[in-house]
mmCIF file of C-alpha atoms in Angstrom:
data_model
loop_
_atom_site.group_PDB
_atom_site.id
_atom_site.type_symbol
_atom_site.label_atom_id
_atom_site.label_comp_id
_atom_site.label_asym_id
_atom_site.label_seq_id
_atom_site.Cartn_x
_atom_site.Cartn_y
_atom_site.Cartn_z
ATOM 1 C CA UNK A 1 -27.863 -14.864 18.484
ATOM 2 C CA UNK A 2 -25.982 -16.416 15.336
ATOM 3 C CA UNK A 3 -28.105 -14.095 12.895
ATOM 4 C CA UNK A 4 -26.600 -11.258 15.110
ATOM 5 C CA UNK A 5 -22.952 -12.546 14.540
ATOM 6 C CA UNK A 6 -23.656 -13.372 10.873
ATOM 7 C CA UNK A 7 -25.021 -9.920 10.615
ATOM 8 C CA UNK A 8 -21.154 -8.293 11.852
ATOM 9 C CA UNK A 9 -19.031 -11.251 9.840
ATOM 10 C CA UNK A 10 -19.337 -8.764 6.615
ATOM 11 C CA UNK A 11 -18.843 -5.461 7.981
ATOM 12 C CA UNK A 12 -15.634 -7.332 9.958
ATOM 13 C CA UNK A 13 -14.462 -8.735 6.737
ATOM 14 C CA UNK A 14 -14.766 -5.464 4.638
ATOM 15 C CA UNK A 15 -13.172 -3.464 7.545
ATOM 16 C CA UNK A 16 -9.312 -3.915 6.945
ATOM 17 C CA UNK A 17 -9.619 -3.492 2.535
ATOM 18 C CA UNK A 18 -11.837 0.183 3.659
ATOM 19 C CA UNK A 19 -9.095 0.920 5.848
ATOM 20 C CA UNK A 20 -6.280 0.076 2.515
ATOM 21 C CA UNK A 21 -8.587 2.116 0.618
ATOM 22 C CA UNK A 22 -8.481 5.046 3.121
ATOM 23 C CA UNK A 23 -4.589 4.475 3.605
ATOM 24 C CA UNK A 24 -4.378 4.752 0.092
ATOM 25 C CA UNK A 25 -6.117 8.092 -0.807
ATOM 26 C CA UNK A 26 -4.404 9.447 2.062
ATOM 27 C CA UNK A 27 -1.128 8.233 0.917
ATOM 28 C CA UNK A 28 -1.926 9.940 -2.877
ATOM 29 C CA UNK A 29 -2.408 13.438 -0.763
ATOM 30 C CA UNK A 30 0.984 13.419 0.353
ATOM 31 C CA UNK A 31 2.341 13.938 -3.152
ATOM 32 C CA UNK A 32 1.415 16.998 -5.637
ATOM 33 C CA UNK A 33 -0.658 19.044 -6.177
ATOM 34 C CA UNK A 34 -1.553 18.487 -2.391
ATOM 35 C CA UNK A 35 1.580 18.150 -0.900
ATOM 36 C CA UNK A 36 0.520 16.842 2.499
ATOM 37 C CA UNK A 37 3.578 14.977 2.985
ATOM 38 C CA UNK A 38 2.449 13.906 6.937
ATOM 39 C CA UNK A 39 -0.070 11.597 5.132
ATOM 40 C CA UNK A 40 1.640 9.061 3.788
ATOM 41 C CA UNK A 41 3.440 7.937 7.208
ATOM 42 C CA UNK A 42 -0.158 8.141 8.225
ATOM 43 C CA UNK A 43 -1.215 5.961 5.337
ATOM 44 C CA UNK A 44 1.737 3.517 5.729
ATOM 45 C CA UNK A 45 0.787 2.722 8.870
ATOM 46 C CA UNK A 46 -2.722 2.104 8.449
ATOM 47 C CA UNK A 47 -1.757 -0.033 5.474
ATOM 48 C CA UNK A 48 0.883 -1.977 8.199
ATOM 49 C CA UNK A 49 -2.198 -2.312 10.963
ATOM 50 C CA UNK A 50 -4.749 -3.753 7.783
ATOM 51 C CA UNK A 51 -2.507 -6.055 6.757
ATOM 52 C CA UNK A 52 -0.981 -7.228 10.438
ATOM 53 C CA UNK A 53 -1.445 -11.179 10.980
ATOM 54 C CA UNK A 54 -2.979 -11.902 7.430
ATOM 55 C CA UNK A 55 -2.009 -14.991 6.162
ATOM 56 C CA UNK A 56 -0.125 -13.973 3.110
ATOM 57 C CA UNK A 57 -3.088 -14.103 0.093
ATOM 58 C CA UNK A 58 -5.133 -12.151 2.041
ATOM 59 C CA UNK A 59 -2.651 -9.602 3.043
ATOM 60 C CA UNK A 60 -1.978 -9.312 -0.696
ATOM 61 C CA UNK A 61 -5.143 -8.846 -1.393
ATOM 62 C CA UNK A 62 -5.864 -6.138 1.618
ATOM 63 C CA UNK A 63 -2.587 -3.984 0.105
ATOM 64 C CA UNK A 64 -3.912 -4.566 -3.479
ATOM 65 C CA UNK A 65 -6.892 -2.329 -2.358
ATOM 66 C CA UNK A 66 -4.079 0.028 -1.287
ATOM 67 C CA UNK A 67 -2.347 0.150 -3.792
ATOM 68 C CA UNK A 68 -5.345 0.539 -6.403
ATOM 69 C CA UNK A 69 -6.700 3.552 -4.250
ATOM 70 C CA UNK A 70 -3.466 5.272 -4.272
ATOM 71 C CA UNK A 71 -2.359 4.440 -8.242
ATOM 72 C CA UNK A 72 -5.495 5.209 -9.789
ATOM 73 C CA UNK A 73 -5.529 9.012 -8.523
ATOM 74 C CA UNK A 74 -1.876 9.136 -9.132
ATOM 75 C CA UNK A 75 -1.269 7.610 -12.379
ATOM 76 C CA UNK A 76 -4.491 9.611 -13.950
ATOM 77 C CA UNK A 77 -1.905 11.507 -16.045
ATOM 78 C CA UNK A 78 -1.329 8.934 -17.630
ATOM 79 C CA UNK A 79 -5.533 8.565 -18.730
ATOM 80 C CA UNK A 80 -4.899 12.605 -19.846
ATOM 81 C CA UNK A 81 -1.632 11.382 -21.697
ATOM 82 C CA UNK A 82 -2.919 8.114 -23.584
ATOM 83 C CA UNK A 83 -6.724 9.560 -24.284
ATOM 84 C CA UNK A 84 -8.080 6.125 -23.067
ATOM 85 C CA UNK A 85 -9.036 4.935 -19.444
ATOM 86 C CA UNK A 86 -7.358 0.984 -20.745
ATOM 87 C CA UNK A 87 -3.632 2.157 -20.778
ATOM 88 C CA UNK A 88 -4.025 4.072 -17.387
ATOM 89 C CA UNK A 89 -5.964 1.579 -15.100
ATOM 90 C CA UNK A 90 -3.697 -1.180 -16.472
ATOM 91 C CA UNK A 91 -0.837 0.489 -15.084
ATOM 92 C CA UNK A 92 -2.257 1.274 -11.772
ATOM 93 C CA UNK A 93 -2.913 -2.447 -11.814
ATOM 94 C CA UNK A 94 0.157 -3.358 -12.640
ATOM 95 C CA UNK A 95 1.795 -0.966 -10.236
ATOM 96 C CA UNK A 96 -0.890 -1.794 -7.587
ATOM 97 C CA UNK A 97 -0.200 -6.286 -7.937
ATOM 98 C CA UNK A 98 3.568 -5.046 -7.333
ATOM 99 C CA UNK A 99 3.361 -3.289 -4.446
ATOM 100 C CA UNK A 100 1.183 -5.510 -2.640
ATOM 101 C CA UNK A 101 3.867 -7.838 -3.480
ATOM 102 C CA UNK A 102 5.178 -6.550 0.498
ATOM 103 C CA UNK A 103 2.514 -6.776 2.479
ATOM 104 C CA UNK A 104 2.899 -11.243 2.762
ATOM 105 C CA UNK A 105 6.320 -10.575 3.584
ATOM 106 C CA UNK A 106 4.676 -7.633 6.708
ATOM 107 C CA UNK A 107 2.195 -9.556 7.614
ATOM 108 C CA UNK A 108 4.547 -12.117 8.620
ATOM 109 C CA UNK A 109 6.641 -9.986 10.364
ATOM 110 C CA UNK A 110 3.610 -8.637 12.207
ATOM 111 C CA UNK A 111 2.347 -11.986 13.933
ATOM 112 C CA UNK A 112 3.406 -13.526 16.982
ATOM 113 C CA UNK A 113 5.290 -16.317 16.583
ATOM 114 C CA UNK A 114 8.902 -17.375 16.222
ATOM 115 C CA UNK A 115 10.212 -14.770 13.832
ATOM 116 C CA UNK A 116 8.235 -12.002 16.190
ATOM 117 C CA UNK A 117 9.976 -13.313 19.233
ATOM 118 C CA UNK A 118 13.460 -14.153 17.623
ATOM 119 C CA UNK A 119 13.457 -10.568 15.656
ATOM 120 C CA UNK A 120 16.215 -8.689 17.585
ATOM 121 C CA UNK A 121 14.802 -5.249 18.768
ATOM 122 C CA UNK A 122 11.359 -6.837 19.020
ATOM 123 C CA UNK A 123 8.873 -4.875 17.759
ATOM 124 C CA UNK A 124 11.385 -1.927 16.495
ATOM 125 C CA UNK A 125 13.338 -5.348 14.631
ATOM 126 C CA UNK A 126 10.067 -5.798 12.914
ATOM 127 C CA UNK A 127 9.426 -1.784 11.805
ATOM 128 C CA UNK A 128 12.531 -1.971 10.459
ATOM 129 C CA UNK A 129 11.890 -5.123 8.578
ATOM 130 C CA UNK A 130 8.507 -4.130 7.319
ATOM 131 C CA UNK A 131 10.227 -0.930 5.959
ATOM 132 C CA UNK A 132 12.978 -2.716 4.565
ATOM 133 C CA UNK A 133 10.670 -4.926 2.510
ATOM 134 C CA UNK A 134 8.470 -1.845 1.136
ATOM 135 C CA UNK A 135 11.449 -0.591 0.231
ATOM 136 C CA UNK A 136 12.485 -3.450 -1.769
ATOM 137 C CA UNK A 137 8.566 -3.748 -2.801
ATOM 138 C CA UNK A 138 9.399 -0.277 -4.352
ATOM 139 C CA UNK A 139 12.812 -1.399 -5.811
ATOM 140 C CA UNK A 140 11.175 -3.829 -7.653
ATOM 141 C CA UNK A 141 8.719 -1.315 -9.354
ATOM 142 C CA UNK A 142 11.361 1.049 -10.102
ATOM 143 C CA UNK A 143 13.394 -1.208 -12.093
ATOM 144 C CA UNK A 144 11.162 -4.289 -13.247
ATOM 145 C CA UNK A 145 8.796 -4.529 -15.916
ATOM 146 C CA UNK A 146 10.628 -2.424 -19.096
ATOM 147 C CA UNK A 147 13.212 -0.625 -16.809
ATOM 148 C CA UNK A 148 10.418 -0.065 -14.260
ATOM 149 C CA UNK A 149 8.372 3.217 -13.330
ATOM 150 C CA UNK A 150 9.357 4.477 -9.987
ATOM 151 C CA UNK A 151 6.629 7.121 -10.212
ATOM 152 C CA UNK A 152 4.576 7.051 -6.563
ATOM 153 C CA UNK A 153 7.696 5.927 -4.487
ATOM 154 C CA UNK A 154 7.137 6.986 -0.917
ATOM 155 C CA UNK A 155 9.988 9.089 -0.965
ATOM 156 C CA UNK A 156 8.996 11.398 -3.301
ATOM 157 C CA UNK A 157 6.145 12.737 -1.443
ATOM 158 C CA UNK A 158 8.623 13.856 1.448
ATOM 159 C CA UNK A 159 10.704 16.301 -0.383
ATOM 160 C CA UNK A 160 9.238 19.570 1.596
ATOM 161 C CA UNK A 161 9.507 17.571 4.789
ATOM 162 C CA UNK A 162 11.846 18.107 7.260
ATOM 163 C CA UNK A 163 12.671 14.211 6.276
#
């Protein structure tokens, strides 16, 4: 019986950073050439389910595989730009470390406790403070290091939406 359970830990462990990989390619679809803008609310949220109740490394961690699945498709410009892989998968790095930056503050918001049951609105106080931390996640890129590079900020994929 414990062989069986030691036999599920792994694929249970590697579940939640497959499903920030597959939030994050789907995420990169919602901007061009693809234009699927639907896909990145769908990729936001799986991003907010991996990361739920994390204690706040490993939610980091979790939206670091997010955040390197969406950057490295969308920053390959940059590759096709610099004429060396170095200068483009340090960026997406870089890019990827600060965005992950809001999923400790998420997966805070997400777990029962005191802050789930004093958040006014309940579970629509905590959407709205998940959101309100990407958003500052996203702040932060846009402006910070060397005036910042905002390229990749959710909003941009939703310009043919009805959003």
């Amino acid at each position: 019986m414990s062989s069986h359970r030691s036999g599920r830990a792994p694929a249970r462990l590697l579940l939640r950073p497959a499903g920030a990989a597959v939030a994050g390619l789907l995420t990169d679809l919602a901007f061009p050439p693809y234009d699927l803008w639907p896909l990145a609310i769908l990729g936001v949220a799986l991003l907010v389910a991996c990361v739920r109740g994390l204690r706040p490394l490993g939610a980091w961690a979790v939206a670091l595989v997010y955040g390197l699945a969406f950057f490295i498709p969308h920053l390959y410009f940059t590759f096709v730009a610099a004429g060396t892989p170095i200068a483009w998968l340090a960026l997406a790095g870089a890019q990827a470390a600060l965005l992950a930056l809001w999923a400790p503050g998420a997966a805070f918001a997400g777990r029962a406790g005191p802050l789930a049951r004093a958040t006014p609105g309940g579970a629509a106080g905590r959407a709205v403070l998940v959101a309100a931390l990407w958003v500052c996640a996203e702040h932060v890129r846009a402006v910070w290091p060397f005036s910042g590079l905002p390229w990749g900020m959710l909003a941009f994929s939703q310009t043919d939406s009805p959003l």
